[in-house]
Short mmCIF file of C-alpha atoms and ligand atoms in Angstrom, two decimals:
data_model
loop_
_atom_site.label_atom_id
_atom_site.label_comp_id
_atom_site.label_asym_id
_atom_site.label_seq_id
_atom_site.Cartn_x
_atom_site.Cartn_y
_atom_site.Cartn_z
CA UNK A 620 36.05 158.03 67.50
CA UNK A 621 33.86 155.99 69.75
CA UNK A 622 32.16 153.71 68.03
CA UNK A 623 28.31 153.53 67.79
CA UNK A 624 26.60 151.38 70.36
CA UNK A 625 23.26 149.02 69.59
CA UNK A 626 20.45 148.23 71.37
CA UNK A 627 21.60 144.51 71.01
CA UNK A 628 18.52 141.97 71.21
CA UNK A 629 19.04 138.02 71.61
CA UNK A 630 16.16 135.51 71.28
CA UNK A 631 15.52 131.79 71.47
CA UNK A 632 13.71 129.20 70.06
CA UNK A 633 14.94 126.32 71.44
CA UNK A 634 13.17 122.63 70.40
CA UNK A 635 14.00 119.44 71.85
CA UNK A 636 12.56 116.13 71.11
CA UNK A 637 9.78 115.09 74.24
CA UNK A 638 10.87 111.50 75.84
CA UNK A 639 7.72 109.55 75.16
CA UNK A 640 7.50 106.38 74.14
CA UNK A 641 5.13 106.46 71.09
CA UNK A 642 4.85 109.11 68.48
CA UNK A 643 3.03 112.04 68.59
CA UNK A 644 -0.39 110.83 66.34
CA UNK A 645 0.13 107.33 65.85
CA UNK A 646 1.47 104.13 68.26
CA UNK A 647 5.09 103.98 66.41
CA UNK A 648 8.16 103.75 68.99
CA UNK A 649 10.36 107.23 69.19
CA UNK A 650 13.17 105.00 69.69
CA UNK A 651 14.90 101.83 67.92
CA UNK A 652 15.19 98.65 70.61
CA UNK A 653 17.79 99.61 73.62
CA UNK A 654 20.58 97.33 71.99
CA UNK A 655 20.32 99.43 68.41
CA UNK A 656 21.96 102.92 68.20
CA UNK A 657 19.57 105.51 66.54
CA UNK A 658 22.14 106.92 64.52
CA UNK A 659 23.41 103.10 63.07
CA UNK A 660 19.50 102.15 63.43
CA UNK A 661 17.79 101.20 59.67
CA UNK A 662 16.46 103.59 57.98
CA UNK A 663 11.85 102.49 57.68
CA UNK A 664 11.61 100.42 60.55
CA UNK A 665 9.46 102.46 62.53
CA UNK A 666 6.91 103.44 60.77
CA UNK A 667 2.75 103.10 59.50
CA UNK A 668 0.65 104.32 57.43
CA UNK A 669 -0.02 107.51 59.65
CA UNK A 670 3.65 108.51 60.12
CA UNK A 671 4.71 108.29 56.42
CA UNK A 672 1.54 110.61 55.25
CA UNK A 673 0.16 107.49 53.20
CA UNK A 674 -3.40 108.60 51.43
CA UNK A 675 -6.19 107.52 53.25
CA UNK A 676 -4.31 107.37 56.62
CA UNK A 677 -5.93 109.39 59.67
CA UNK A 678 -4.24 110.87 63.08
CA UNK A 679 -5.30 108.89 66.27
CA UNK A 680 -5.74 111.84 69.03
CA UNK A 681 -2.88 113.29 70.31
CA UNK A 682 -0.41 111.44 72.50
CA UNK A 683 -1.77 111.89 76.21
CA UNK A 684 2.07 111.37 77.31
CA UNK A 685 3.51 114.37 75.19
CA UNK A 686 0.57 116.17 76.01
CA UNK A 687 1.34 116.10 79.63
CA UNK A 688 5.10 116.62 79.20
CA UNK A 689 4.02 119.92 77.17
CA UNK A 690 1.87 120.79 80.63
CA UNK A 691 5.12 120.11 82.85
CA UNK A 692 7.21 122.05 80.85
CA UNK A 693 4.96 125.01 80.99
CA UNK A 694 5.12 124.92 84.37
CA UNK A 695 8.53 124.67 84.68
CA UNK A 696 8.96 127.61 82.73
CA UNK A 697 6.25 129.52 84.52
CA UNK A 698 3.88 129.64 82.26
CA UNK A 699 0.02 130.40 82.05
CA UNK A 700 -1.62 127.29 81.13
CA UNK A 701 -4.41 127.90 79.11
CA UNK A 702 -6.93 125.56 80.46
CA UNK A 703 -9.78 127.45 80.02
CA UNK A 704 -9.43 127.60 75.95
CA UNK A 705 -9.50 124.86 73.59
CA UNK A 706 -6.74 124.15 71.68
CA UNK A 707 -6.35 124.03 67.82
CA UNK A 708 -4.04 121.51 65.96
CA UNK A 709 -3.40 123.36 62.81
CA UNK A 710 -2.09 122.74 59.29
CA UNK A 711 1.35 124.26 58.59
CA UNK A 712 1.86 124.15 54.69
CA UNK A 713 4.64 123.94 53.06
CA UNK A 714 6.44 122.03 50.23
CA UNK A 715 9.48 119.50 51.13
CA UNK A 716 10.45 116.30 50.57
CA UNK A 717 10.86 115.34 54.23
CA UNK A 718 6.70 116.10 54.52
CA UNK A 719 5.09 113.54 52.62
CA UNK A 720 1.28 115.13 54.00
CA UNK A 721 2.79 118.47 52.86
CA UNK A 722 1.57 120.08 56.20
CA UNK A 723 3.00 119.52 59.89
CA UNK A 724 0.67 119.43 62.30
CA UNK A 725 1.08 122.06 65.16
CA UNK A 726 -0.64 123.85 68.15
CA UNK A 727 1.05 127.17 67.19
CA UNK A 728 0.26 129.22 64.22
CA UNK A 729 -1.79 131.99 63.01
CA UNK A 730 -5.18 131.32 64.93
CA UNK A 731 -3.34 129.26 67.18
CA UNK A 732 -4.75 129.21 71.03
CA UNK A 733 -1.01 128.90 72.70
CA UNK A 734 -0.73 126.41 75.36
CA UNK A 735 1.00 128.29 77.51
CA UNK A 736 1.97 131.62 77.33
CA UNK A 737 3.60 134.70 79.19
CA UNK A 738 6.30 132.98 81.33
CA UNK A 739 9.61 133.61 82.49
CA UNK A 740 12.58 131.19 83.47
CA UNK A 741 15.82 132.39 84.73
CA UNK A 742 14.64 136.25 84.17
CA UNK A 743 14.03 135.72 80.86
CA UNK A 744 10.50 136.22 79.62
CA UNK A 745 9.07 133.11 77.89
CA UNK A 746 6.32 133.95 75.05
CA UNK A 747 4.72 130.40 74.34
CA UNK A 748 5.81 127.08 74.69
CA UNK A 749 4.26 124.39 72.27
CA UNK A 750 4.01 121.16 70.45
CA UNK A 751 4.56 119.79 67.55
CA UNK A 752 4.95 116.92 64.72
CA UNK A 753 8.93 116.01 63.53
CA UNK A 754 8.81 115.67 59.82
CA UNK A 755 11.03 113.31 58.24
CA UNK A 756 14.70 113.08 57.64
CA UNK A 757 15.54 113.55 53.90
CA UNK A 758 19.12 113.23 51.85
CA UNK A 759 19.20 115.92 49.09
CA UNK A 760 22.31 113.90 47.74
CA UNK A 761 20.66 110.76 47.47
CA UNK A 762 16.91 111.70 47.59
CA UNK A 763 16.29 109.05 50.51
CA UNK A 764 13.79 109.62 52.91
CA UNK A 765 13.82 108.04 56.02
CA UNK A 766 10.65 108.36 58.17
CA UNK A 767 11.34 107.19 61.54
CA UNK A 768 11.89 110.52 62.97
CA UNK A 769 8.39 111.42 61.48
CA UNK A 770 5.89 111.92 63.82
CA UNK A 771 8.06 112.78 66.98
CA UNK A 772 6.64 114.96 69.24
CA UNK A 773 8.88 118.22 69.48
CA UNK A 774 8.67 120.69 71.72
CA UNK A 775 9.30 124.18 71.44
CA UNK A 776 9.99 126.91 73.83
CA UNK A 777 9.94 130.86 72.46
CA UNK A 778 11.73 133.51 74.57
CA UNK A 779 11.27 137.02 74.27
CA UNK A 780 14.46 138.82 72.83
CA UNK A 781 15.82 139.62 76.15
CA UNK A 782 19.32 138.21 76.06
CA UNK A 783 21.63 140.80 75.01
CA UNK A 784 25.16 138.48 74.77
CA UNK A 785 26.04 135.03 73.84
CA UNK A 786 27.61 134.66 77.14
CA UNK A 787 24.22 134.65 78.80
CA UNK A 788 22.61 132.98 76.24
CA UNK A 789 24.85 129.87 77.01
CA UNK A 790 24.43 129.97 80.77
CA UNK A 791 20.76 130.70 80.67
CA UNK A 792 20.33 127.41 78.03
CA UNK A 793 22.34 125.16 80.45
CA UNK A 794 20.25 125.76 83.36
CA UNK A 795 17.42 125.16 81.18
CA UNK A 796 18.51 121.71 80.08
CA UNK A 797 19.25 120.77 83.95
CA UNK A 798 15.67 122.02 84.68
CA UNK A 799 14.26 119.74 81.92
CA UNK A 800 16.44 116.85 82.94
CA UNK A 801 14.33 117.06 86.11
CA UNK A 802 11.51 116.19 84.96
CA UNK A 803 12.88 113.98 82.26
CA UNK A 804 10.93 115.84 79.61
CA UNK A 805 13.52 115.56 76.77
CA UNK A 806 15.49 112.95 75.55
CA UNK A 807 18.70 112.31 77.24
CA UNK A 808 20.74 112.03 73.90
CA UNK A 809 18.53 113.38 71.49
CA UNK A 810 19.59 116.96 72.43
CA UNK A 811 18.59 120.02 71.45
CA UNK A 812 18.13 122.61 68.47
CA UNK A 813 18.29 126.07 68.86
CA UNK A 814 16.76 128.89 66.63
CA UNK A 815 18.46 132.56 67.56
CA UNK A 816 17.50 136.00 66.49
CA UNK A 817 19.56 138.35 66.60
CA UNK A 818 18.35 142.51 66.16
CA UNK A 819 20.97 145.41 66.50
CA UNK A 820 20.66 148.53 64.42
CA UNK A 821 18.14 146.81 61.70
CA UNK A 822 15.50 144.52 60.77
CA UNK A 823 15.69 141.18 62.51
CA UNK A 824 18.10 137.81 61.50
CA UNK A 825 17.52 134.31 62.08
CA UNK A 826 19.91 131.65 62.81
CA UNK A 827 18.53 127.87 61.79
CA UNK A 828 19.02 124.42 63.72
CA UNK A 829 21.93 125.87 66.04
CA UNK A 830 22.87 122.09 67.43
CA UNK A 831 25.30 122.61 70.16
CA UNK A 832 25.97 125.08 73.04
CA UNK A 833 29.64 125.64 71.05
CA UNK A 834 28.03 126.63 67.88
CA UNK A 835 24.96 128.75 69.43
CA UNK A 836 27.46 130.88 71.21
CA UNK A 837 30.00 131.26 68.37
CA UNK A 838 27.13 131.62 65.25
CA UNK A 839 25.99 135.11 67.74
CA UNK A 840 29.33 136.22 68.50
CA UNK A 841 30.00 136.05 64.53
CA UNK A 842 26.27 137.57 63.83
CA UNK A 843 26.58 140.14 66.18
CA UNK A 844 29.79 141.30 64.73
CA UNK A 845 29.37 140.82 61.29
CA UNK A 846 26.10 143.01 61.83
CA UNK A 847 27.95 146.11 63.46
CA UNK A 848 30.44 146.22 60.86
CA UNK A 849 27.87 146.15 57.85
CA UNK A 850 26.07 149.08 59.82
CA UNK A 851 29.81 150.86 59.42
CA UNK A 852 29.66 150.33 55.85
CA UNK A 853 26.35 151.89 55.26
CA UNK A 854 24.36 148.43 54.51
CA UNK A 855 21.08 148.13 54.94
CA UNK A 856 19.66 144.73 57.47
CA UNK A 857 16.99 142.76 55.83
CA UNK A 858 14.88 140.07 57.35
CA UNK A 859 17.12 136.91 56.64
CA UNK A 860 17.37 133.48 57.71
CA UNK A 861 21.10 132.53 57.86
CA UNK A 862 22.37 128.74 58.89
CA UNK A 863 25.95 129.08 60.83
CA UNK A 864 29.24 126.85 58.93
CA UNK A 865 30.86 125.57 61.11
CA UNK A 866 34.16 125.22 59.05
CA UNK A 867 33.80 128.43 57.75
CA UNK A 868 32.91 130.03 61.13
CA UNK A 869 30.75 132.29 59.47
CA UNK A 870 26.82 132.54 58.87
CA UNK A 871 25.70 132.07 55.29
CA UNK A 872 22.27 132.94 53.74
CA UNK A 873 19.45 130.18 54.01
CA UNK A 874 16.26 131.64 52.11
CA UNK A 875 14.19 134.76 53.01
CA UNK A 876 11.92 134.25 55.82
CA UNK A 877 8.63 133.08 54.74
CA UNK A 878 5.68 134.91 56.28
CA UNK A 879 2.94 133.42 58.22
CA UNK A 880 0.59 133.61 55.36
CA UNK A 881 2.87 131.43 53.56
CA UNK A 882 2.24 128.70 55.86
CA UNK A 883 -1.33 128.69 55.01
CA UNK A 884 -2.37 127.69 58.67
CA UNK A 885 -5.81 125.79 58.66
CA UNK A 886 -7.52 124.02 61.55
CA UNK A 887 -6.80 119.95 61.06
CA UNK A 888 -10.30 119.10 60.58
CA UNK A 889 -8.95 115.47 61.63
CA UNK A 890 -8.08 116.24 65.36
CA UNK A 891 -10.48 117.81 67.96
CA UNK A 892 -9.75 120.12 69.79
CA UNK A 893 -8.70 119.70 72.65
CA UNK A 894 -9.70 121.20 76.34
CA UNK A 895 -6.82 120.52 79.25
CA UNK A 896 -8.83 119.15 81.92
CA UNK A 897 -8.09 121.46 84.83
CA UNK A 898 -8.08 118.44 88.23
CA UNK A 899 -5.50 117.43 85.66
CA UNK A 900 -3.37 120.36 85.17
CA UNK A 901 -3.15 121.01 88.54
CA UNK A 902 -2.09 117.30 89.75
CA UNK A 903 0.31 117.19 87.05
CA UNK A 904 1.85 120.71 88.66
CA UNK A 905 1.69 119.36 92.30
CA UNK A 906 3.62 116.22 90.95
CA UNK A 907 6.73 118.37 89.71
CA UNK A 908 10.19 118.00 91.52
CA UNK A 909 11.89 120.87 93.58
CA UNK A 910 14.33 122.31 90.44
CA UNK A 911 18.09 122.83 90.79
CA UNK A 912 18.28 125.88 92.45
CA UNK A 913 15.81 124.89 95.41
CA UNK A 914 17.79 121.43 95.83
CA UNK A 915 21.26 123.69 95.73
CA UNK A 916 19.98 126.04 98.44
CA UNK A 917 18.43 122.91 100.00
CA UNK A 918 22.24 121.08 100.46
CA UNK A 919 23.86 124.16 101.06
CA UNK A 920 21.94 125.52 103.90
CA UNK A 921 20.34 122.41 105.19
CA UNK A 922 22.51 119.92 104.69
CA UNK A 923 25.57 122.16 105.27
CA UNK A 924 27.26 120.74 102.29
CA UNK A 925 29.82 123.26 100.36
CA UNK A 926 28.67 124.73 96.93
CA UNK A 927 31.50 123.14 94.80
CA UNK A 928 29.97 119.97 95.88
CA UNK A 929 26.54 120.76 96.15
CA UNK A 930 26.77 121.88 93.09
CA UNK A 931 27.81 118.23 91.38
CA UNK A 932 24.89 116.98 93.32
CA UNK A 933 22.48 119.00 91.83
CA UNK A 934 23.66 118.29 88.40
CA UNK A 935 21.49 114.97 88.75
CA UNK A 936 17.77 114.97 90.04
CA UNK A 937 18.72 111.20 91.74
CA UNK A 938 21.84 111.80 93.19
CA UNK A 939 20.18 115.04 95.32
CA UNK A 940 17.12 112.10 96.28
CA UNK A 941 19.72 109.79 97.24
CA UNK A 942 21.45 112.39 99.52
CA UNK A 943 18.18 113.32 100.52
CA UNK A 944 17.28 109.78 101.44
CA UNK A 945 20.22 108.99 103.34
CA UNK A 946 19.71 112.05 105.51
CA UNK A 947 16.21 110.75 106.17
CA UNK A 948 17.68 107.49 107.75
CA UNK A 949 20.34 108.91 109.81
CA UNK A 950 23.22 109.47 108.45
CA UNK A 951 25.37 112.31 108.66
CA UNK A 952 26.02 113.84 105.05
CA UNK A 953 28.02 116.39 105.09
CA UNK A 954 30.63 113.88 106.74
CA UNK A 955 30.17 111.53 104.74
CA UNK A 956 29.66 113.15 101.92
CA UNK A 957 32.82 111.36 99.77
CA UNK A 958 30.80 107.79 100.11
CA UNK A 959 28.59 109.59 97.33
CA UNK A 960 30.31 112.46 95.78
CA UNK A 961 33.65 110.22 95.52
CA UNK A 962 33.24 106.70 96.07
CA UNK A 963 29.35 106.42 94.24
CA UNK A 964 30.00 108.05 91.50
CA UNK A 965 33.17 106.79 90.81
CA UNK A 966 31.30 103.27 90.84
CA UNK A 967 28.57 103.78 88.66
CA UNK A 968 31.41 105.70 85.51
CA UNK A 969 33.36 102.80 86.20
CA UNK A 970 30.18 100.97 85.09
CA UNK A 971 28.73 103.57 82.60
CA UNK A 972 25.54 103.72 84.26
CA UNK A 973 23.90 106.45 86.16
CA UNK A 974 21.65 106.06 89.06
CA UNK A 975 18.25 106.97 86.64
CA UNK A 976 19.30 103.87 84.07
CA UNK A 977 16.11 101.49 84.80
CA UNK A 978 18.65 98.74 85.25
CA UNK A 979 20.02 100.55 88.30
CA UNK A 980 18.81 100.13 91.71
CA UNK A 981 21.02 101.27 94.61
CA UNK A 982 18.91 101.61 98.13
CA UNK A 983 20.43 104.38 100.21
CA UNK A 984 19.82 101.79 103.38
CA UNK A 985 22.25 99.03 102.17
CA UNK A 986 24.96 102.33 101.46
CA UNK A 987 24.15 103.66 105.19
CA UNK A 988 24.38 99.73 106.78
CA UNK A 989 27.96 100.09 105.09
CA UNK A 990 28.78 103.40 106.42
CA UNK A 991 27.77 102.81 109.85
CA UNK A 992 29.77 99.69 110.03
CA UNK A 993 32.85 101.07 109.30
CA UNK A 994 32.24 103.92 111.92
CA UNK A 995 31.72 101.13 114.28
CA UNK A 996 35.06 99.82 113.44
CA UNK A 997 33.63 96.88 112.28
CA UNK A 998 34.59 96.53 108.87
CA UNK A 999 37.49 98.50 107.30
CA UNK A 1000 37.21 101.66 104.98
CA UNK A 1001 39.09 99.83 102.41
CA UNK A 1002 36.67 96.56 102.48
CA UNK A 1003 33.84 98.88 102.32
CA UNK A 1004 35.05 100.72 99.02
CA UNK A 1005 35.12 96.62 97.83
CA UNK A 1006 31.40 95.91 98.58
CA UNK A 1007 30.57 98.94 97.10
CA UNK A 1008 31.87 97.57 93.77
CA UNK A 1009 29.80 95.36 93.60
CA UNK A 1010 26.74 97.61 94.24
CA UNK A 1011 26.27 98.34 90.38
CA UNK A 1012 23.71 97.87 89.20
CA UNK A 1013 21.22 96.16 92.34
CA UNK A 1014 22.65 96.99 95.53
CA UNK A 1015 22.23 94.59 98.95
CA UNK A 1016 22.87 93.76 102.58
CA UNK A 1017 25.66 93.18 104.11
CA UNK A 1018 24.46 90.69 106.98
CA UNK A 1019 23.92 88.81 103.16
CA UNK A 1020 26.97 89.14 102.66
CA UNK A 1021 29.92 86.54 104.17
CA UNK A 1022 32.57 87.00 106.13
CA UNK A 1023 33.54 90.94 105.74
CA UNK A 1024 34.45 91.99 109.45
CA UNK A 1025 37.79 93.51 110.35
CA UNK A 1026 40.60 90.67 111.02
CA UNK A 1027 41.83 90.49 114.73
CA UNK A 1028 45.57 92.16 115.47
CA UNK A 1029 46.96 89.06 115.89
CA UNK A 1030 45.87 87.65 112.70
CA UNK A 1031 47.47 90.84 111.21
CA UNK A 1032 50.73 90.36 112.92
CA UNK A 1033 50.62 86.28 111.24
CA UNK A 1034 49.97 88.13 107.68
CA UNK A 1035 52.71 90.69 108.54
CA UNK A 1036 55.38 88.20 108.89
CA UNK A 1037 54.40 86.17 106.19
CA UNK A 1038 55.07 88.92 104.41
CA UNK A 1039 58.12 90.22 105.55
CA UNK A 1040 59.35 86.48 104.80
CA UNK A 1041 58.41 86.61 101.27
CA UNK A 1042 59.60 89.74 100.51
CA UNK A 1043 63.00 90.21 101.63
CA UNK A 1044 64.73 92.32 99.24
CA UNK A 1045 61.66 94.59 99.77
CA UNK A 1046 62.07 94.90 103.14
CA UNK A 1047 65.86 95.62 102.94
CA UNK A 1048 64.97 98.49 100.52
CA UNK A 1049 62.64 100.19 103.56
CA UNK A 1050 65.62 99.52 105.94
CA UNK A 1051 67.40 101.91 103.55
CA UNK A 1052 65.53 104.32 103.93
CA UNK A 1053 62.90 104.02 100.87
CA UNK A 1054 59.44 104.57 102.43
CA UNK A 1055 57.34 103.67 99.40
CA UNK A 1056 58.78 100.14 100.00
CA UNK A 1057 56.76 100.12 103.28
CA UNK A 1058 53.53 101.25 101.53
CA UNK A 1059 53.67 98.35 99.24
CA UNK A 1060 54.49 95.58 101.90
CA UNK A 1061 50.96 97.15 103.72
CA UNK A 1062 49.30 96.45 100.04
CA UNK A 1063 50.32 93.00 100.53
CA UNK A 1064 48.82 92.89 103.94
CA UNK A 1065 45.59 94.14 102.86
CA UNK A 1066 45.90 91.56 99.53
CA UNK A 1067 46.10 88.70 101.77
CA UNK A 1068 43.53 89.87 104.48
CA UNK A 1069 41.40 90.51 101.60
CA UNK A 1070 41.17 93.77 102.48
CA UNK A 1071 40.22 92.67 106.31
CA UNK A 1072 42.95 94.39 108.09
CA UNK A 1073 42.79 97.68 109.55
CA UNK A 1074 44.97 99.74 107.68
CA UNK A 1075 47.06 101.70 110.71
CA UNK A 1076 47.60 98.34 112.46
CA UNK A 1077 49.46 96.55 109.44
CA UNK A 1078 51.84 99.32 108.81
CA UNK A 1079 52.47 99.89 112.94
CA UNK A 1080 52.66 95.84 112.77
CA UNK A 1081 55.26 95.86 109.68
CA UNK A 1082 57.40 98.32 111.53
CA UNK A 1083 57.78 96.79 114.98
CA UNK A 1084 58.47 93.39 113.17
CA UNK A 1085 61.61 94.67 110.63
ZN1 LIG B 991 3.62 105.65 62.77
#
């Protein structure tokens, strides 16, 4: 018998953590000094009066910074900005240790005035995207609270419940993460956490905190599933909120879903309200970068560069500039194309950094002065690759640089015999036949020339001399 198919219905809310500098209502840092790792980082350190809920304590207005990330990430998910409302921070009640004002302040909520509403991103529909307050972190083993997450301005993002497969679900949250790396709304390695619902044949279930692409896609692939087969049995779907184990690889029941009236949403009577200035709005939309899939058409069709690579390009905002750049000056791209794709990148992993670290600072002119060099035979492939090393993290001129010009032929042939001198026994091996043996008597022509020589000269030089 076939089995009975579902109107299967897949939705997101997906926060992530905005990359400002300060907390959301008070001047606190959102991160511990550069040298500290957040998660070795002491618990307390970060923190006043306003971020640990003491009595007395008032918001300051809301960070301008996360206000205008909010706007930018509306726009990147094609929002309607509501600029012509004003906009309620509201009390959301509820009882916890990690709240020590036992309300989070939010612009959502039951007479909430959405920022944004009614977009869509990656044909799926996007409902509201909004802000809110972090609470804090608290230990139900050891009762600890630890309140330097409090106050961090989160971000949330609603779809409609238009995904109908985990498979999509994954793909669709990817490309949103590359959009928001864009505009460097989130933090890097904060990441993000995912709320699904998931509908088939009854009412609707939530899945809480989903962490990592991995466990999104299993937790609905398990829910999905598990849901099907209770409909076989005869059992009836509740409203639940379910968190997904891991080592179990199953979802288990969290609490039943409180109801908005639970929340007890009341207008903060601290914070104003506040009105998005519209000159505002619209210079912070003509500010935004081109998104992935404009840059990926852009290299592909303009630049003539193939997708496989066009496509590692695009998986960095700066890279695509610094292609973009070097285009601008002259130089040929899509021939040259392994200087970045190969021989950049492979510079800046050696040196853990990426071309957006503030610490960074390659200029695509010193990279082109290189390239055209060597295609005027001037300096060789191999000594370029060298100078390039030391590019990380400032890059600079090569006329600043000594003496870095190919080695005359002649000079070549002195290193060549030098060699062959030294190296006797090597050079018998070649003789008998064992090419490698020749490869590694060029390597110590190109040791000596320090990496001057031209490459096809040494080894034509090597075997007209043995
Ligand atoms: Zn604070």
């Amino acid at each position: 018998m076939k089995k009975k198919e579902f109107p299967i219905k897949i939705g997101l809310e997906v926060h992530g953590y905005l990359n400002t500098k300060e907390k959301l209502f008070c001047m606190c840092r959102t991160m511990p000094p550069q040298d500290v790792d957040v998660r070795e980082e002491k618990p307390n350190t970060r923190i006043c009066p306003i971020c640990t809920g003491t009595p007395g304590s008032k918001p300051m207005l809301a960070n301008k910074s996360a206000m205008d990330k909010l706007i930018q990430i509306a726009f990147v998910m094609g929002c309607k900005i509501s600029h012509d409302k004003d906009l309620i921070w509201q009390r959301k009640h509820y009882n916890w240790a990690d709240l020590p004002k036992g309300y989070q302040d939010t612009i959502s909520g039951a007479h909430a005035v959405s920022p944004a509403i009614s977009g869509k991103f990656n044909g799926v529909r996007i409902r509201e995207v909004h802000l809110e307050e972090d609470p804090a972190q608290w230990n139900p083993e050891t009762g600890r609270i630890n309140y330097n997450r409090s106050g961090l301005p989160l971000i949330e993002i609603v779809t409609e419940p238009d995904f109908t497969n985990s498979e999509d679900v994954v793909f669709w949250l990817k490309n949103l993460i590359l959009s928001l790396s864009y505009i460097k709304a989130i933090k890097k390695n904060a990441g993000i956490k995912v709320d699904v619902n998931v509908s088939t044949y009854g009412e609707r279930v939530e899945m809480k905190n989903l962490n990592s692409i991995e466990k999104i896609r299993k937790a609905i692939e398990y829910e999905v599933a598990r849901q099907i087969e209770d409909y076989d049995r005869g059992i009836v779907q509740k409203q639940e909120t379910l968190a997904f184990d891991e080592k179990l690889g199953r979802t288990v029941k969290m609490r039943e879903k409180e109801g908005q009236a639970d929340y007890r949403f009341i207008p903060d009577p601290d914070l104003p309200l506040i009105k998005l200035n519209v000159k505002e709005v619209k210079n912070i939309e003509r500010q935004l970068p081109e998104m992935p899939e404009i840059k990926l058409d852009k290299l592909i069709k303009k630049y003539k560069i193939d997708k496989k690579n066009a496509e590692i390009l695009t998986k960095n905002l700066e890279l695509v500039e610094f292609v973009e750049l070097l285009s601008k000056i002259g130089i040929d791209v899509k021939k040259n194309l392994s200087w970045i794709t190969i021989e950049l990148l492979r510079i800046l992993n050696y040196n853990k950094k990426t071309l957006e670290d503030e610490d960074v600072d390659i200029k695509p002119e010193h990279l082109a002065e290189l390239i055209r060099e060597v295609d005027k035979k001037n300096i060789t492939v191999l000594k370029a690759k060298q100078v390039m090393n030391d590019f990380v993290p400032k890059s600079f001129s090569i006329s600043k640089k000594g003496d870095i010009g190919k080695i005359a032929d002649d000079a070549i042939e002195n290193l060549c015999k030098q060699v062959i001198e030294k190296n006797q026994r090597v050079v018998d091996e070649y003789k008998q036949g064992k090419e490698q043996a020749l490869n590694w008597l060029i390597g110590q022509v190109m040791r000596l020339s320090e990496r001057r020589a031209d490459y096809r000269v040494a080894s034509e030089c090597l075997k007209k001399l043995i």
